[in-house]
Short mmCIF file of C-alpha atoms and ligand atoms in Angstrom, two decimals:
data_model
loop_
_atom_site.label_atom_id
_atom_site.label_comp_id
_atom_site.label_asym_id
_atom_site.label_seq_id
_atom_site.Cartn_x
_atom_site.Cartn_y
_atom_site.Cartn_z
CA UNK A 1102 -0.15 0.05 0.20
CA UNK A 1103 1.63 3.57 -0.80
CA UNK A 1104 1.91 5.79 2.27
CA UNK A 1105 2.92 9.38 2.49
CA UNK A 1106 6.53 9.10 1.19
CA UNK A 1107 5.55 7.31 -2.20
CA UNK A 1108 1.89 9.51 -2.60
CA UNK A 1109 4.40 12.33 -2.52
CA UNK A 1110 6.75 10.76 -5.14
CA UNK A 1111 3.73 10.40 -7.34
CA UNK A 1112 2.27 14.28 -6.73
CA UNK A 1113 6.17 15.91 -7.47
CA UNK A 1114 6.65 13.43 -10.44
CA UNK A 1115 3.18 14.35 -11.28
CA UNK A 1116 3.61 18.15 -11.04
CA UNK A 1117 6.20 18.36 -13.01
CA UNK A 1118 4.68 16.90 -16.00
CA UNK A 1119 0.73 17.85 -15.38
CA UNK A 1120 0.46 21.35 -13.77
CA UNK A 1121 -2.01 23.45 -15.74
CA UNK A 1122 -2.74 21.44 -18.13
CA UNK A 1123 -6.15 20.86 -19.39
CA UNK A 1124 -8.50 17.40 -18.33
CA UNK A 1125 -10.61 17.71 -21.56
CA UNK A 1126 -12.60 14.90 -20.38
CA UNK A 1127 -12.63 12.41 -17.23
CA UNK A 1128 -13.77 8.86 -18.83
CA UNK A 1129 -15.11 6.47 -15.76
CA UNK A 1130 -15.33 3.32 -16.79
CA UNK A 1131 -15.85 1.61 -12.92
CA UNK A 1132 -18.63 3.44 -11.63
CA UNK A 1133 -17.86 2.16 -7.75
CA UNK A 1134 -14.46 4.31 -8.38
CA UNK A 1135 -15.45 7.75 -9.75
CA UNK A 1136 -17.26 9.41 -7.17
CA UNK A 1137 -19.57 12.67 -7.86
CA UNK A 1138 -22.33 13.28 -5.67
CA UNK A 1139 -22.05 16.57 -6.52
CA UNK A 1140 -22.71 15.69 -10.43
CA UNK A 1141 -19.96 18.65 -10.96
CA UNK A 1142 -18.52 18.76 -14.99
CA UNK A 1143 -16.49 16.75 -16.38
CA UNK A 1144 -14.92 17.98 -18.87
CA UNK A 1145 -12.16 21.27 -19.54
CA UNK A 1146 -11.01 21.09 -15.58
CA UNK A 1147 -6.90 23.05 -15.51
CA UNK A 1148 -4.76 21.37 -13.41
CA UNK A 1149 -4.14 24.30 -10.85
CA UNK A 1150 -2.29 22.27 -8.21
CA UNK A 1151 -1.58 18.86 -6.90
CA UNK A 1152 -1.50 18.35 -2.58
CA UNK A 1153 -0.37 15.78 -0.40
CA UNK A 1154 -2.69 15.20 2.86
CA UNK A 1155 -1.61 11.74 4.79
CA UNK A 1156 -2.25 9.42 1.85
CA UNK A 1157 -4.31 11.62 -0.02
CA UNK A 1158 -3.76 13.41 -3.10
CA UNK A 1159 -5.80 16.33 -4.47
CA UNK A 1160 -6.51 17.87 -7.15
CA UNK A 1161 -6.98 21.51 -7.38
CA UNK A 1162 -8.65 22.04 -10.18
CA UNK A 1163 -10.58 25.14 -11.93
CA UNK A 1164 -12.89 25.61 -14.71
CA UNK A 1165 -10.74 26.01 -18.16
CA UNK A 1166 -13.68 29.02 -19.23
CA UNK A 1167 -15.26 30.45 -15.86
CA UNK A 1168 -18.85 30.18 -15.87
CA UNK A 1169 -21.60 31.46 -13.78
CA UNK A 1170 -23.92 29.00 -13.77
CA UNK A 1171 -21.23 26.15 -12.49
CA UNK A 1172 -18.73 25.43 -10.28
CA UNK A 1173 -15.30 27.11 -11.33
CA UNK A 1174 -13.13 25.18 -9.00
CA UNK A 1175 -13.63 21.56 -7.72
CA UNK A 1176 -10.90 19.20 -5.90
CA UNK A 1177 -10.55 15.57 -7.05
CA UNK A 1178 -9.19 13.75 -4.10
CA UNK A 1179 -8.05 10.54 -4.87
CA UNK A 1180 -6.74 7.72 -2.01
CA UNK A 1181 -4.76 4.94 -3.85
CA UNK A 1182 -5.94 2.41 -1.56
CA UNK A 1183 -3.31 -0.96 -1.82
CA UNK A 1184 -2.99 -1.22 -5.41
CA UNK A 1185 -3.84 1.56 -6.97
CA UNK A 1186 -2.00 3.17 -9.25
CA UNK A 1187 -1.91 6.53 -11.59
CA UNK A 1188 -0.09 6.53 -14.78
CA UNK A 1189 0.97 9.12 -17.08
CA UNK A 1190 0.46 8.08 -20.78
CA UNK A 1191 1.95 10.07 -23.72
CA UNK A 1192 -0.43 9.20 -26.59
CA UNK A 1193 -4.48 7.42 -25.56
CA UNK A 1194 -3.94 4.00 -25.55
CA UNK A 1195 -6.51 1.49 -25.29
CA UNK A 1196 -7.54 0.98 -21.41
CA UNK A 1197 -5.65 -1.71 -19.56
CA UNK A 1198 -7.57 -4.21 -18.07
CA UNK A 1199 -7.57 -2.54 -14.79
CA UNK A 1200 -7.53 1.15 -15.76
CA UNK A 1201 -10.94 2.22 -14.07
CA UNK A 1202 -10.46 6.18 -14.83
CA UNK A 1203 -9.01 8.05 -17.01
CA UNK A 1204 -8.27 11.71 -17.54
CA UNK A 1205 -7.96 12.86 -21.04
CA UNK A 1206 -5.77 15.81 -21.34
CA UNK A 1207 -5.14 18.48 -23.82
CA UNK A 1208 -1.65 17.14 -24.74
CA UNK A 1209 -2.70 14.55 -26.55
CA UNK A 1210 -2.00 12.05 -23.74
CA UNK A 1211 -3.81 10.79 -20.66
CA UNK A 1212 -3.71 10.43 -16.85
CA UNK A 1213 -5.41 6.42 -15.92
CA UNK A 1214 -6.14 5.75 -12.30
CA UNK A 1215 -5.77 1.53 -12.20
CA UNK A 1216 -6.13 -1.02 -9.67
CA UNK A 1217 -6.40 -3.99 -9.58
CA UNK A 1218 -8.23 -4.48 -5.97
CA UNK A 1219 -10.72 -1.64 -6.76
CA UNK A 1220 -10.71 -0.51 -3.35
CA UNK A 1221 -8.84 2.93 -4.09
CA UNK A 1222 -11.39 6.34 -5.23
CA UNK A 1223 -11.45 9.07 -7.03
CA UNK A 1224 -14.06 11.40 -5.30
CA UNK A 1225 -14.69 14.33 -6.90
CA UNK A 1226 -15.81 17.87 -4.43
CA UNK A 1227 -16.92 21.54 -5.31
CA UNK A 1228 -13.76 23.05 -3.79
CA UNK A 1229 -14.13 23.14 0.44
CA UNK A 1230 -16.18 20.20 0.24
CA UNK A 1231 -13.67 17.83 0.79
CA UNK A 1232 -13.70 18.08 4.23
CA UNK A 1233 -16.78 16.41 4.77
CA UNK A 1234 -15.31 13.45 3.74
CA UNK A 1235 -14.60 12.49 7.39
CA UNK A 1236 -11.54 9.89 7.00
CA UNK A 1237 -10.05 13.04 5.43
CA UNK A 1238 -11.13 15.36 7.63
CA UNK A 1239 -10.43 13.62 10.94
CA UNK A 1240 -6.34 13.12 9.70
CA UNK A 1241 -3.81 14.23 12.31
CA UNK A 1242 -0.78 16.20 11.65
CA UNK A 1243 2.08 15.45 8.98
CA UNK A 1244 4.39 13.93 10.31
CA UNK A 1245 7.05 16.24 8.97
CA UNK A 1246 4.89 19.07 9.80
CA UNK A 1247 5.90 21.77 12.64
CA UNK A 1248 2.84 20.31 14.57
CA UNK A 1249 3.82 17.44 14.57
CA UNK A 1250 6.09 18.01 17.75
CA UNK A 1251 7.73 15.07 20.11
CA UNK A 1252 4.95 16.81 23.27
CA UNK A 1253 2.44 15.48 20.31
CA UNK A 1254 3.63 12.29 19.95
CA UNK A 1255 3.61 12.05 23.99
CA UNK A 1256 0.24 13.43 24.63
CA UNK A 1257 -1.35 11.17 21.97
CA UNK A 1258 0.59 8.04 23.24
CA UNK A 1259 -0.91 8.61 26.43
CA UNK A 1260 -4.26 9.34 24.98
CA UNK A 1261 -4.46 5.79 23.26
CA UNK A 1262 -2.18 4.77 25.76
CA UNK A 1263 -3.95 1.21 25.67
CA UNK A 1264 -3.20 0.32 22.23
CA UNK A 1265 -0.64 -0.78 21.12
CA UNK A 1266 2.79 1.83 19.91
CA UNK A 1267 2.41 0.46 16.19
CA UNK A 1268 -1.63 1.10 16.38
CA UNK A 1269 -0.77 4.61 17.53
CA UNK A 1270 1.09 5.31 14.48
CA UNK A 1271 -1.00 3.62 12.37
CA UNK A 1272 -3.97 5.79 13.19
CA UNK A 1273 -4.68 8.17 10.20
CA UNK A 1274 -6.22 10.17 13.47
CA UNK A 1275 -3.29 10.34 15.65
CA UNK A 1276 -0.86 10.39 12.05
CA UNK A 1277 -1.25 11.17 8.81
CA UNK A 1278 0.55 8.89 6.18
CA UNK A 1279 2.06 6.91 8.32
CA UNK A 1280 1.92 3.04 7.39
CA UNK A 1281 3.20 -0.68 7.89
CA UNK A 1282 6.38 -0.01 6.10
CA UNK A 1283 7.51 3.13 7.88
CA UNK A 1284 5.82 1.80 11.31
CA UNK A 1285 8.31 -0.87 11.74
CA UNK A 1286 10.95 0.93 10.45
CA UNK A 1287 10.59 3.91 12.55
CA UNK A 1288 9.90 1.14 15.69
CA UNK A 1289 13.40 -0.29 15.00
CA UNK A 1290 15.35 2.80 14.80
CA UNK A 1291 13.66 4.06 18.29
CA UNK A 1292 14.48 0.39 19.70
CA UNK A 1293 10.86 -0.13 20.55
CA UNK A 1294 9.25 -3.55 20.29
CA UNK A 1295 6.35 -2.51 18.22
CA UNK A 1296 3.69 -4.63 20.40
CA UNK A 1297 4.49 -2.35 23.59
CA UNK A 1298 1.91 -0.38 24.93
CA UNK A 1299 1.64 3.60 24.22
CA UNK A 1300 1.41 4.15 27.81
CA UNK A 1301 3.98 2.14 28.95
CA UNK A 1302 6.81 3.64 26.83
CA UNK A 1303 9.07 6.64 28.34
CA UNK A 1304 8.94 10.50 27.42
CA UNK A 1305 13.15 9.72 26.56
CA UNK A 1306 11.68 6.74 23.98
CA UNK A 1307 8.76 8.73 22.56
CA UNK A 1308 11.11 11.79 21.98
CA UNK A 1309 13.71 9.33 19.99
CA UNK A 1310 10.84 7.91 18.63
CA UNK A 1311 9.62 11.34 16.65
CA UNK A 1312 12.73 11.94 15.63
CA UNK A 1313 12.92 8.25 14.42
CA UNK A 1314 9.93 8.84 12.68
CA UNK A 1315 10.56 12.13 10.60
CA UNK A 1316 14.20 10.36 9.82
CA UNK A 1317 12.55 7.69 8.35
CA UNK A 1318 9.99 9.35 6.31
CA UNK A 1319 12.38 12.00 4.91
CA UNK A 1320 14.69 9.28 3.42
CA UNK A 1321 12.47 7.60 2.09
CA UNK A 1322 11.18 10.12 0.28
CA UNK A 1323 14.35 11.25 -1.11
CA UNK A 1324 14.91 7.80 -1.83
CA UNK A 1325 11.52 7.94 -4.25
CA UNK A 1326 9.50 6.13 -1.72
CA UNK A 1327 9.86 1.48 -1.35
CA UNK A 1328 8.65 -0.75 -4.36
CA UNK A 1329 7.16 -3.25 -2.68
CA UNK A 1330 5.32 -5.41 -4.64
CA UNK A 1331 4.15 -3.04 -7.25
CA UNK A 1332 4.50 0.22 -6.09
CA UNK A 1333 6.08 2.94 -8.83
CA UNK A 1334 5.55 7.06 -8.95
CA UNK A 1335 3.59 8.40 -11.97
CA UNK A 1336 6.21 7.69 -14.64
CA UNK A 1337 6.14 3.89 -14.06
CA UNK A 1338 9.77 4.23 -12.19
CA UNK A 1339 10.31 2.50 -8.92
CA UNK A 1340 11.45 3.76 -5.74
CA UNK A 1341 14.20 2.60 -4.07
CA UNK A 1342 14.33 2.67 -0.47
CA UNK A 1343 13.38 -0.82 0.04
CA UNK A 1344 17.30 -1.00 -0.04
CA UNK A 1345 17.48 0.88 2.75
CA UNK A 1346 15.03 -1.46 4.86
CA UNK A 1347 15.95 -3.20 8.01
CA UNK A 1348 13.10 -5.25 9.23
CA UNK A 1349 9.69 -4.73 6.79
CA UNK A 1350 9.30 -8.18 5.10
CA UNK A 1351 12.71 -9.12 6.57
CA UNK A 1352 11.50 -11.96 8.93
CA UNK A 1353 14.25 -14.99 8.43
CA UNK A 1354 17.13 -12.34 8.20
CA UNK A 1355 19.62 -11.50 9.86
CA UNK A 1356 19.36 -7.63 12.11
CA UNK A 1357 21.76 -5.36 10.51
CA UNK A 1358 22.82 -4.53 14.09
CA UNK A 1359 22.64 -7.13 15.90
CA UNK A 1360 22.81 -10.27 13.73
CA UNK A 1361 19.32 -11.40 15.36
CA UNK A 1362 16.92 -12.83 13.42
CA UNK A 1363 14.53 -10.40 12.55
CA UNK A 1364 10.76 -12.18 13.77
CA UNK A 1365 6.96 -11.36 12.54
CA UNK A 1366 4.63 -10.55 14.89
CA UNK A 1367 0.84 -9.66 14.21
CA UNK A 1368 0.09 -6.71 15.40
CA UNK A 1369 -2.92 -4.39 14.87
CA UNK A 1370 -3.66 -6.83 12.58
CA UNK A 1371 -1.30 -6.18 10.47
CA UNK A 1372 2.11 -8.14 9.67
CA UNK A 1373 4.61 -6.86 11.92
CA UNK A 1374 8.63 -7.31 11.80
CA UNK A 1375 11.56 -6.18 14.36
CA UNK A 1376 14.30 -7.42 15.68
CA UNK A 1377 13.77 -9.00 19.15
CA UNK A 1378 16.72 -8.27 20.62
CA UNK A 1379 17.08 -3.80 20.12
CA UNK A 1380 13.68 -3.36 21.00
CA UNK A 1381 12.76 -4.59 23.97
ZN1 ZN B 608 18.69 -6.11 16.15
#
């Protein structure tokens, strides 16, 4: 599943290529995937900006020709979920088997939303109405943002003190954008066992964890994300943070720090990888 660094990498690659281009038409091949409750126009939208919040991508679109009767600014919110991909094509090609939504661009190409599992969504809102999406409206702070401080992490661990620390990191209302990969890697670097109760971890250790979360997320963005299974950016290129992973999906391998065998357990309903010697 693409997490913050992967979604941020997609945002950057797309912004460079298609900012200020016009979407001539949005074509939906599978009605479940494109949600347009307000019946907004599917034609002639200028791509003003592409933003990211947590694992959400937000396309800020304005009417290429302003109208007095219609909405002139809308937001297309895209959540890739498990296997969603956004891929730019230079020319109009036959839609792939799992292409569910296509944005036809004025440069003769398209941006295709492709999703094998079909959990991902493209949701269209009048600008500002994106906050009516509960998952989006309740997102916690960005891990690299100014409001994500060590004090905030300590406070949130008190609020969810009976949850495991991994459960807190995965909770999008506590912190936005972290998933399985970066939760496991941050906890490894901080030396915290993933199933430890959030309320039982010292403030000193949570301060270390805060630093490690920021470090891991920033490094992963620098490496253009982690290509585990099928993640690629908007241009079809893989990331390379998988080369830097210490524990995620490394069960059976040796810890890069102490040579103890990495173990896999279930925490917060998710496969969790840790070093039983470094993380106690
Ligand atoms: Zn170790």
